XYZ file of C-alpha atoms in Angstrom:
501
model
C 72.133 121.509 49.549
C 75.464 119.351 48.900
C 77.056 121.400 51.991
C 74.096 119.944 54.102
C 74.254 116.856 52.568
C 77.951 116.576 52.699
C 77.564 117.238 56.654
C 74.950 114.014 57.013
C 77.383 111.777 55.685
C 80.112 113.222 58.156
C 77.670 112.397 60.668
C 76.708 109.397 59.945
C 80.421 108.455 59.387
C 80.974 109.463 63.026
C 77.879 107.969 64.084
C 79.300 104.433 62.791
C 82.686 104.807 64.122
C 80.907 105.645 67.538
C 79.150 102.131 67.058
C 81.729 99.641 65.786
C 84.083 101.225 69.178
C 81.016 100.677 71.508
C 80.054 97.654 69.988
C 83.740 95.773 70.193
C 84.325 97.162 73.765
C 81.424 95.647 74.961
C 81.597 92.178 72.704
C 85.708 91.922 74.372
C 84.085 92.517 78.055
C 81.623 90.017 77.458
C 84.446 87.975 76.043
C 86.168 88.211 79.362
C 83.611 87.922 81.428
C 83.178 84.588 80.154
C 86.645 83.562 80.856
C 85.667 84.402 84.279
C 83.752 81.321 84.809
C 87.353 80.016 85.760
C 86.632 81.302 89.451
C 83.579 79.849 90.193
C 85.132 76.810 92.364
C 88.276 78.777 92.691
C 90.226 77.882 95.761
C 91.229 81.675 97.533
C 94.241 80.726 99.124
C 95.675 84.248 98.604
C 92.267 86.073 99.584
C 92.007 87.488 96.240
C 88.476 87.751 97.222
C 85.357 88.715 99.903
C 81.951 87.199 100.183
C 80.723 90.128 98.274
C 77.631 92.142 98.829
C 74.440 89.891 100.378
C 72.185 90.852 97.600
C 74.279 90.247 94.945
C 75.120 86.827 95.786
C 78.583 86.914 94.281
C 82.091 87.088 95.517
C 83.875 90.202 95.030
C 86.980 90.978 93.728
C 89.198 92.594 96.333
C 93.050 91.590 94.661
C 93.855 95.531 94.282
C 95.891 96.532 97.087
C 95.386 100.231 96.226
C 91.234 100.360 96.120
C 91.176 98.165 99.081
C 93.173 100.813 100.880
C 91.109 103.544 99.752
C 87.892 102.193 100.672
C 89.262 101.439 104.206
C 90.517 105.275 104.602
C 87.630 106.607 103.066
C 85.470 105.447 105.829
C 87.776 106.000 108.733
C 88.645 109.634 107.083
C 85.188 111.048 106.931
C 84.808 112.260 110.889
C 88.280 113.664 110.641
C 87.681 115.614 107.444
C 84.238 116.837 108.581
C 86.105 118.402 111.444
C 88.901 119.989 109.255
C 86.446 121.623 107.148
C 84.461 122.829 110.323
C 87.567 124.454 112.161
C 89.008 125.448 108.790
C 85.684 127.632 108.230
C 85.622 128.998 111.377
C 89.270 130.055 111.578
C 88.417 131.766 107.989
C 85.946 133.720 109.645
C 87.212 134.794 112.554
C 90.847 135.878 111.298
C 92.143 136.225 108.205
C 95.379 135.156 108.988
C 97.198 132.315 106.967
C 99.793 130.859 109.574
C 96.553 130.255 111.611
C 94.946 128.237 109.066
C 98.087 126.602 108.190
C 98.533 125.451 111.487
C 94.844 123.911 111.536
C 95.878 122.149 108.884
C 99.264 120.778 110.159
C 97.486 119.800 113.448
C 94.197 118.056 111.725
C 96.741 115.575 109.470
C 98.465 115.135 112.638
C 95.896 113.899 115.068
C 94.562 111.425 112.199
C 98.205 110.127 112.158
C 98.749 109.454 115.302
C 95.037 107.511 115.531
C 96.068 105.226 112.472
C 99.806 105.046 112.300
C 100.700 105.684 115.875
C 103.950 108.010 117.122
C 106.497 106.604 114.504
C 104.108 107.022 111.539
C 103.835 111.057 112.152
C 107.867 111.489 112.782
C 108.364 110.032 109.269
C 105.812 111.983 108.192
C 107.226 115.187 109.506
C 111.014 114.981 109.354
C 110.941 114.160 105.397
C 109.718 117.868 105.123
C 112.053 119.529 107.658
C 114.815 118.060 106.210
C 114.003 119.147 102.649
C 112.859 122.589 104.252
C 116.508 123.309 105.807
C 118.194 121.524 102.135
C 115.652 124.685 100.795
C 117.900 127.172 102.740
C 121.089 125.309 102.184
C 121.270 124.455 98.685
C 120.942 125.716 94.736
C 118.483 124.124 92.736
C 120.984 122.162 90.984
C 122.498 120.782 93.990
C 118.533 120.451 95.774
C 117.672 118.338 92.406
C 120.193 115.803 93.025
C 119.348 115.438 96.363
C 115.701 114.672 95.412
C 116.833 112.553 93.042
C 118.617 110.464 95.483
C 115.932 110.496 98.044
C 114.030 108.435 95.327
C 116.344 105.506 95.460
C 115.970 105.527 99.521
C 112.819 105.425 99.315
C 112.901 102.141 96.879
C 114.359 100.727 99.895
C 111.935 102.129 102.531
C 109.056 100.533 100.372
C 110.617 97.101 100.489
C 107.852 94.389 102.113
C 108.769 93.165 105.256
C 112.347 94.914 105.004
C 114.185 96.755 108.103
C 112.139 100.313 107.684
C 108.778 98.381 108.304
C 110.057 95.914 111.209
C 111.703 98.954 112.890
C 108.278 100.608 113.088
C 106.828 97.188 113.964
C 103.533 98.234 111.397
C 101.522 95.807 109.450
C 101.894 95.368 106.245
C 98.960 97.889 105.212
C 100.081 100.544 107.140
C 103.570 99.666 105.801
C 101.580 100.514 102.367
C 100.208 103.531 103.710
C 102.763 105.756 105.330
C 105.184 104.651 101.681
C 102.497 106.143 99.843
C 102.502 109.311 102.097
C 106.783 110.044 101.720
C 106.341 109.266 98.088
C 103.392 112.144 97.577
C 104.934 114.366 100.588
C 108.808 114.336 98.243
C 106.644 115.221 95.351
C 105.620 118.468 97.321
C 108.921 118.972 98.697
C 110.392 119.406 95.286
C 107.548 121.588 94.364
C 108.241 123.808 97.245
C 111.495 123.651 96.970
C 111.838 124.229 93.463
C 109.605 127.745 94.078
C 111.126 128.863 97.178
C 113.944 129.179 94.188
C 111.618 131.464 92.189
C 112.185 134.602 92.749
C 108.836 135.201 92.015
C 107.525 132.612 94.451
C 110.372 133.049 97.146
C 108.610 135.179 99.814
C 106.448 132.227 100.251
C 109.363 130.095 101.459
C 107.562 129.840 105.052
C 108.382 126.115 107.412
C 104.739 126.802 108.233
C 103.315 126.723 105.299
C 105.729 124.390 103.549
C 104.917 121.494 106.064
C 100.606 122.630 105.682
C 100.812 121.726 101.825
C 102.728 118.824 102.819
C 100.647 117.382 105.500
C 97.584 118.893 103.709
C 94.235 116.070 104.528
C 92.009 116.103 101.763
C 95.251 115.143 99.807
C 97.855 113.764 101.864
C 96.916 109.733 101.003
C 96.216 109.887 96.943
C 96.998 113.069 95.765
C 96.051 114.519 93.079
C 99.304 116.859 93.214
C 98.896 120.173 93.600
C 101.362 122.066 93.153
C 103.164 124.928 96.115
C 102.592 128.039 94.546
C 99.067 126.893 93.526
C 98.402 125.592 97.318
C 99.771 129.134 98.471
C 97.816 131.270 96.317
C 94.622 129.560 97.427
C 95.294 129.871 100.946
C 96.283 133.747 100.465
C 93.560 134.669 98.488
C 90.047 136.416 100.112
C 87.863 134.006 101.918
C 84.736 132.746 100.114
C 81.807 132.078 102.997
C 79.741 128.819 102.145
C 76.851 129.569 100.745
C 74.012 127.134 99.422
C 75.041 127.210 95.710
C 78.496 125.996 97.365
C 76.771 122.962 99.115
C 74.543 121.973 96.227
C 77.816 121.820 93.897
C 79.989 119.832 96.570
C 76.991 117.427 97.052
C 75.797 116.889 93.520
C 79.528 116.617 92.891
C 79.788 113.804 95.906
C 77.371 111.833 94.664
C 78.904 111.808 91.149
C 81.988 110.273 92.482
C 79.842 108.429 94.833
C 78.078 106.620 92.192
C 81.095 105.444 90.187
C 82.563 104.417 92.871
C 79.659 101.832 94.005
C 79.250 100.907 89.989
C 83.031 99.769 89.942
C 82.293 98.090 93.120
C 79.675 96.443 91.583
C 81.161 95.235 88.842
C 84.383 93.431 90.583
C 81.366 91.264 91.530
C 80.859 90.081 88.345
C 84.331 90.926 86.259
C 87.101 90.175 88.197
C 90.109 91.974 86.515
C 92.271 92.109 89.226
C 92.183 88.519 90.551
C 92.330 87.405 86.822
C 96.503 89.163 86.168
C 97.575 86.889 89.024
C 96.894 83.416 86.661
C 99.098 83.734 83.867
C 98.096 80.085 82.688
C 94.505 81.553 82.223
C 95.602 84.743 80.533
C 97.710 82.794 78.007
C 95.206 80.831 77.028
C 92.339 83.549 76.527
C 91.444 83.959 73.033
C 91.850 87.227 71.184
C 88.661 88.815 72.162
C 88.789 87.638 75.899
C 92.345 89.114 76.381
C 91.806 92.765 74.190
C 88.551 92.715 76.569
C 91.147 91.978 79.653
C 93.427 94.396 78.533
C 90.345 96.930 78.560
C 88.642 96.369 82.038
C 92.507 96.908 82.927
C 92.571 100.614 81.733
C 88.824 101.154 82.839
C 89.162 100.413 85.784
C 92.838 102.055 86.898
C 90.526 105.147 85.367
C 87.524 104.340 87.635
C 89.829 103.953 90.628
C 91.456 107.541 89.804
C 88.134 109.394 89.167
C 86.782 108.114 92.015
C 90.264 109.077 94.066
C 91.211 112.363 92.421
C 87.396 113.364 91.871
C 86.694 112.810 95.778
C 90.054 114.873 96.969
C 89.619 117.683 94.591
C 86.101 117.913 96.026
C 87.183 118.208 99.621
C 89.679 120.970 98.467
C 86.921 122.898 97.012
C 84.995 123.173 100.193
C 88.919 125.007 101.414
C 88.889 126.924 98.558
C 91.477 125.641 97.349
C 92.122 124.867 93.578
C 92.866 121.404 93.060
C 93.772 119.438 89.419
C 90.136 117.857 87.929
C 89.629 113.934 87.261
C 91.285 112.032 84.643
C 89.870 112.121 81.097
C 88.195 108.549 80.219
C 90.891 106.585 78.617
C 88.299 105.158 75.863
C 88.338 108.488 74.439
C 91.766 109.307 74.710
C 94.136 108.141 71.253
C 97.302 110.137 71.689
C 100.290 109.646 74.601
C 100.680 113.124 74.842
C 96.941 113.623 75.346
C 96.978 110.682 77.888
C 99.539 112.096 80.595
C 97.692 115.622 79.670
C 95.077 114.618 81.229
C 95.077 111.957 83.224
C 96.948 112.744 85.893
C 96.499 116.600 85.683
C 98.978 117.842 88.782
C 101.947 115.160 88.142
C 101.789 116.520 84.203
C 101.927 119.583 85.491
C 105.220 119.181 88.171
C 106.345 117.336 84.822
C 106.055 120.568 82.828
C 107.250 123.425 85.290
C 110.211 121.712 87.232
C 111.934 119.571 83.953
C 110.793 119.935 80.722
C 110.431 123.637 80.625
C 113.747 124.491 82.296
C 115.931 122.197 80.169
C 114.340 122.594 76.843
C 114.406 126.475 77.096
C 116.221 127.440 73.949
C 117.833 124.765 73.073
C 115.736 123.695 70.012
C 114.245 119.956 68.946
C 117.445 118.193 70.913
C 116.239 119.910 74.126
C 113.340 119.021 73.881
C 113.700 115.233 73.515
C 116.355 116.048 76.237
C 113.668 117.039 78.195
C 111.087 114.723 77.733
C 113.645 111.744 78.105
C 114.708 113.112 81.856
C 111.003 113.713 82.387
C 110.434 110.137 81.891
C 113.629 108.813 83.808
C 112.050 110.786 86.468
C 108.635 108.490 86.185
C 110.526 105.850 86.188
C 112.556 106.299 89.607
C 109.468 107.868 91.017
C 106.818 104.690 90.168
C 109.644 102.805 91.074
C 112.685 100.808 89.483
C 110.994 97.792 87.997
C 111.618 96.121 84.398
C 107.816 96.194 83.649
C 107.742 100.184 84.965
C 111.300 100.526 82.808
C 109.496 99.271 79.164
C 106.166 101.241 80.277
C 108.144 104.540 80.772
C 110.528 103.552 77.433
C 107.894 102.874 75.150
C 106.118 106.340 76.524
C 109.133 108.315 75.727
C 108.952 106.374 72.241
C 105.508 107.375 71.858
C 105.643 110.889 72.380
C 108.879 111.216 70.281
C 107.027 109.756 67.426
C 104.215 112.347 68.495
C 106.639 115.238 68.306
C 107.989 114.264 65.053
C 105.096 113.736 63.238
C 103.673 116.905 64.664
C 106.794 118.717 63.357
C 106.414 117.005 59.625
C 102.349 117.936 59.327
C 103.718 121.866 60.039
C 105.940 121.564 57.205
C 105.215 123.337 54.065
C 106.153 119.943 51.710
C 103.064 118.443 53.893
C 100.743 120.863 54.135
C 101.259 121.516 49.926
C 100.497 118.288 49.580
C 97.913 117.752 51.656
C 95.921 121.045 50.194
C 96.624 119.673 46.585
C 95.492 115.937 47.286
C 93.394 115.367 50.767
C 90.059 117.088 51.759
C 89.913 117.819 55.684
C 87.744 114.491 56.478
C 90.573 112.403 54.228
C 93.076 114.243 55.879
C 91.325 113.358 59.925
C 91.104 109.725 57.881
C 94.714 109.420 57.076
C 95.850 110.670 60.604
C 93.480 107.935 62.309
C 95.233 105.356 60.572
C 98.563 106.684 61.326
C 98.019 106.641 64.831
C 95.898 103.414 65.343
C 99.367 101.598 65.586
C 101.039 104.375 68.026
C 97.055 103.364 70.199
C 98.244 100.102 70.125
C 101.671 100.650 71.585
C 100.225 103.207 74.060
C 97.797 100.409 74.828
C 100.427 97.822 75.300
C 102.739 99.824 77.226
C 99.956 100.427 79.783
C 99.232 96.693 79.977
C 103.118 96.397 81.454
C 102.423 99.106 83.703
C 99.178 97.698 84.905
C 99.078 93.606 85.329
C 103.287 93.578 84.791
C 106.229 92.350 83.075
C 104.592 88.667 82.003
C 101.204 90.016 81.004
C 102.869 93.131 78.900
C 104.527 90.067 77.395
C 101.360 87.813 77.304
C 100.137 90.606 74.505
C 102.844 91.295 72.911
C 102.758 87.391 72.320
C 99.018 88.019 71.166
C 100.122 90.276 68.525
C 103.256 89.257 66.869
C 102.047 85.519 66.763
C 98.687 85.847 66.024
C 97.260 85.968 62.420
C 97.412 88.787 60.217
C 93.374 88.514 60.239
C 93.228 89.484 63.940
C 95.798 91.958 63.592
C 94.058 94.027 60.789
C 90.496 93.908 62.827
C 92.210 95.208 66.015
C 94.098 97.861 64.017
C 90.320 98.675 62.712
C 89.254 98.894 66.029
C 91.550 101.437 67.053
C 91.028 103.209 64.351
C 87.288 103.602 64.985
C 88.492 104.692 68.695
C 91.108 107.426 66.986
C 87.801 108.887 65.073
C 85.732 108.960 68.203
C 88.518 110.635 70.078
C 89.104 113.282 67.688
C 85.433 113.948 67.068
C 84.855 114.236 70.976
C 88.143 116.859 71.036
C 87.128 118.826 68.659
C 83.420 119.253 69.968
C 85.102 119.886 73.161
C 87.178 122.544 71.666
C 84.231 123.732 69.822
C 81.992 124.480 73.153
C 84.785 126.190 74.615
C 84.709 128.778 72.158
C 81.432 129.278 72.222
């Protein structure tokens, strides 16, 4: 009787927690979305915005380069991927030879280049691989690592706006966008390949074909996600799987899924315009508490809309190939810990993370190598995202973060602790006392996004928030987070529980 009793307060616990979290996301959106009133006879010099949907009767936010880009390729892709699926089935059927395929694949990338970026657009595109293929052949990994690493810092230069890469093409400025996006994902699969062509494991598989197929690959040659060569290869190798109408239903229910989130967000920049609002600092400074934690939110939700749509979409179109692509982010309201956060948000780039740095350099070299490890990890992230102040303090304060992680992971598995906390704490004090622990570390995680997201002035716009503001606010938002660490931890651990079962 107490056990089941005992279990109804735990539930109603969690129930509450679930409800204060709801409740002070939605009261801080609403907050917002009454600061937005600001735009109503807002003159668009900067074309920030678009008449919006007829029905809705609102103007619609449009101030994301990114999701504007998207939603233009997404429409001019779909003819082009219908027939790379098409081909790619019946060259599966017909032979079951891989070079064939991969050549299918090389050639289906290339005729969509050459329609949207023009002759120029698919040499770039195809002598960033060749050269990496022969520095494959030519170099150690050591020496191949620097090389990458160098390559980074060109291509800060090649992504400069209106700088001599883009007026030697003679592109606009959004397919300047565009083809920058394409080196930066095709150098992340260059290292990947090039790192296990040095596998000994993985080295038979050093193949130009195949190399510049993963590189060039359709479905995921714009956004990613990143999947990684020795993945790419063993999908490609393994024994075709026929379509079949359990396949269909799964890609289509699947479709519309992503489909429907992606028309919601849409819907929404009507209404909440969290974009257009980071470009106004004078606004943002002036937003009170609420409006500005509810800013900071839409923020996160929707660079996790944009990615689920993205990633979710892509990973989609490789499962019609067969091929086994990294799943959608995890929704960042339910996510309290850093470590948890580049886990699984961005699944494939956590994963290069893991395989090409951290494990090789922290191999047996104890708790130093592995803050060695995550540190160069990091500098990586930075160089990659690209060598900015605002991307330098989001990257530093991540490092900081997971540090912190590490080393209070390492004092909860010491005996001292775990004495104590047998002799003193029940479980649910013990989940209690970690909540609070980490509510602060949410906050910084939080922050640190902010600078990544909207900046270097609106990272400093809350940091302002904080420090200055009363000890009142500070203490509610800390409570906040704290009811956000409980719901995270109670949706993990039902997560972990299903698995088991």
């Amino acid at each position: 009787m107490k056990k089941n009793c005992f279990l109804t307060i735990n539930s109603y616990e969690n129930y509450f927690y679930f409800l204060v979290w709801s409740c002070a996301i939605i009261y801080s959106v609403y907050q917002f979305y009454l600061a937005n009133n600001y735009f109503n006879d807002y003159n668009d010099a900067y074309g920030d915005f678009d008449s919006g949907w007829t029905w809705v009767g609102k103007k619609r936010d449009i101030s994301d380069q990114e999701w504007l880009v998207w939603l233009t390729l997404k429409d001019k892709l779909i003819p082009y991927v219908f027939i790379h699926h098409f081909i790619s089935q019946i060259i599966k059927i017909n032979s079951n030879n891989s070079t064939i395929l991969c050549c299918w694949y090389i050639l289906s990338s290339i005729i969509f280049l050459y329609c949207y970026l023009g002759p120029l657009g698919i040499l770039c595109t195809l002598l960033q691989p060749s050269l990496f293929y022969i520095l494959t052949c030519m170099c150690s990994k050591n020496k191949a690592w620097i090389i990458h690493i160098s390559y980074l810092f060109v291509m800060y230069i090649l992504k400069i706006p209106n700088g001599i890469f883009q007026s030697w093409l003679g592109i606009t400025d959004k397919e300047h966008y565009i083809l920058t996006l394409i080196l930066c994902w095709i150098h992340l699969r260059s290292i990947s390949h090039n790192m296990d062509s040095h596998n000994d494991q993985f080295s038979e598989s050093n193949n130009f074909i195949q190399k510049l197929a993963y590189c060039l690959y359709l479905p995921t040659l714009f956004f990613g996600p990143l999947i990684l060569y020795h993945e790419f290869i063993a999908s490609i190798n393994q024994q075709h799987q026929y379509w079949n109408c359990q396949r269909f239903i799964t890609f289509t229910l699947q479709l519309v899924r992503y489909m429907f989130w992606l028309y919601l967000t849409e819907l929404i920049l009507h209404f909440i315009y969290i974009n257009a609002m980071q470009y106004h600092l004078q606004v943002v400074q002036n937003l009170n508490s609420w409006a500005l934690y509810g800013l900071g939110y839409c923020m996160g939700q929707f660079f996790f809309n944009k990615y689920f749509v993205i990633y979710g979409t892509c990973s989609n179109l490789c499962y019609l190939d067969n091929i086994k692509a990294p799943s959608q982010p995890k929704c960042i309201a339910r996510v309290h810990l850093y470590s948890d956060m580049w886990k699984y948000f961005d699944r494939g780039l956590y994963k290069f993370l893991i395989r090409y740095i951290y494990v090789p350099i922290q191999t047996s070299k104890g708790y130093i190598g592995k803050l060695f490890a995550s540190f160069l990890c990091f500098t990586f992230i930075f160089i990659w995202h690209g060598i900015q102040i605002n991307i330098f303090i989001w990257t530093l304060l991540n490092y900081i973060g997971i540090v912190i992680e590490d080393i209070s992971i390492a004092i909860g598995k010491s005996k001292q602790y775990r004495k104590m906390q047998n002799t003193y704490l029940s479980s649910r004090n013990t989940k209690r006392l970690h909540c609070m622990l980490a509510s602060p570390l949410l906050a910084m995680s939080a922050i640190s996004n902010f600078y990544f997201l909207g900046g270097q002035e609106i990272g400093n716009i809350f940091i302002q928030n904080m420090l200055h503001g009363s000890w009142k606010s500070l203490f509610i938002l800390l409570f906040f987070l704290y009811c956000c660490c409980q719901v995270s931890l109670n949706i993990k651990n039902w997560e972990l529980h299903r698995v088991k079962r």
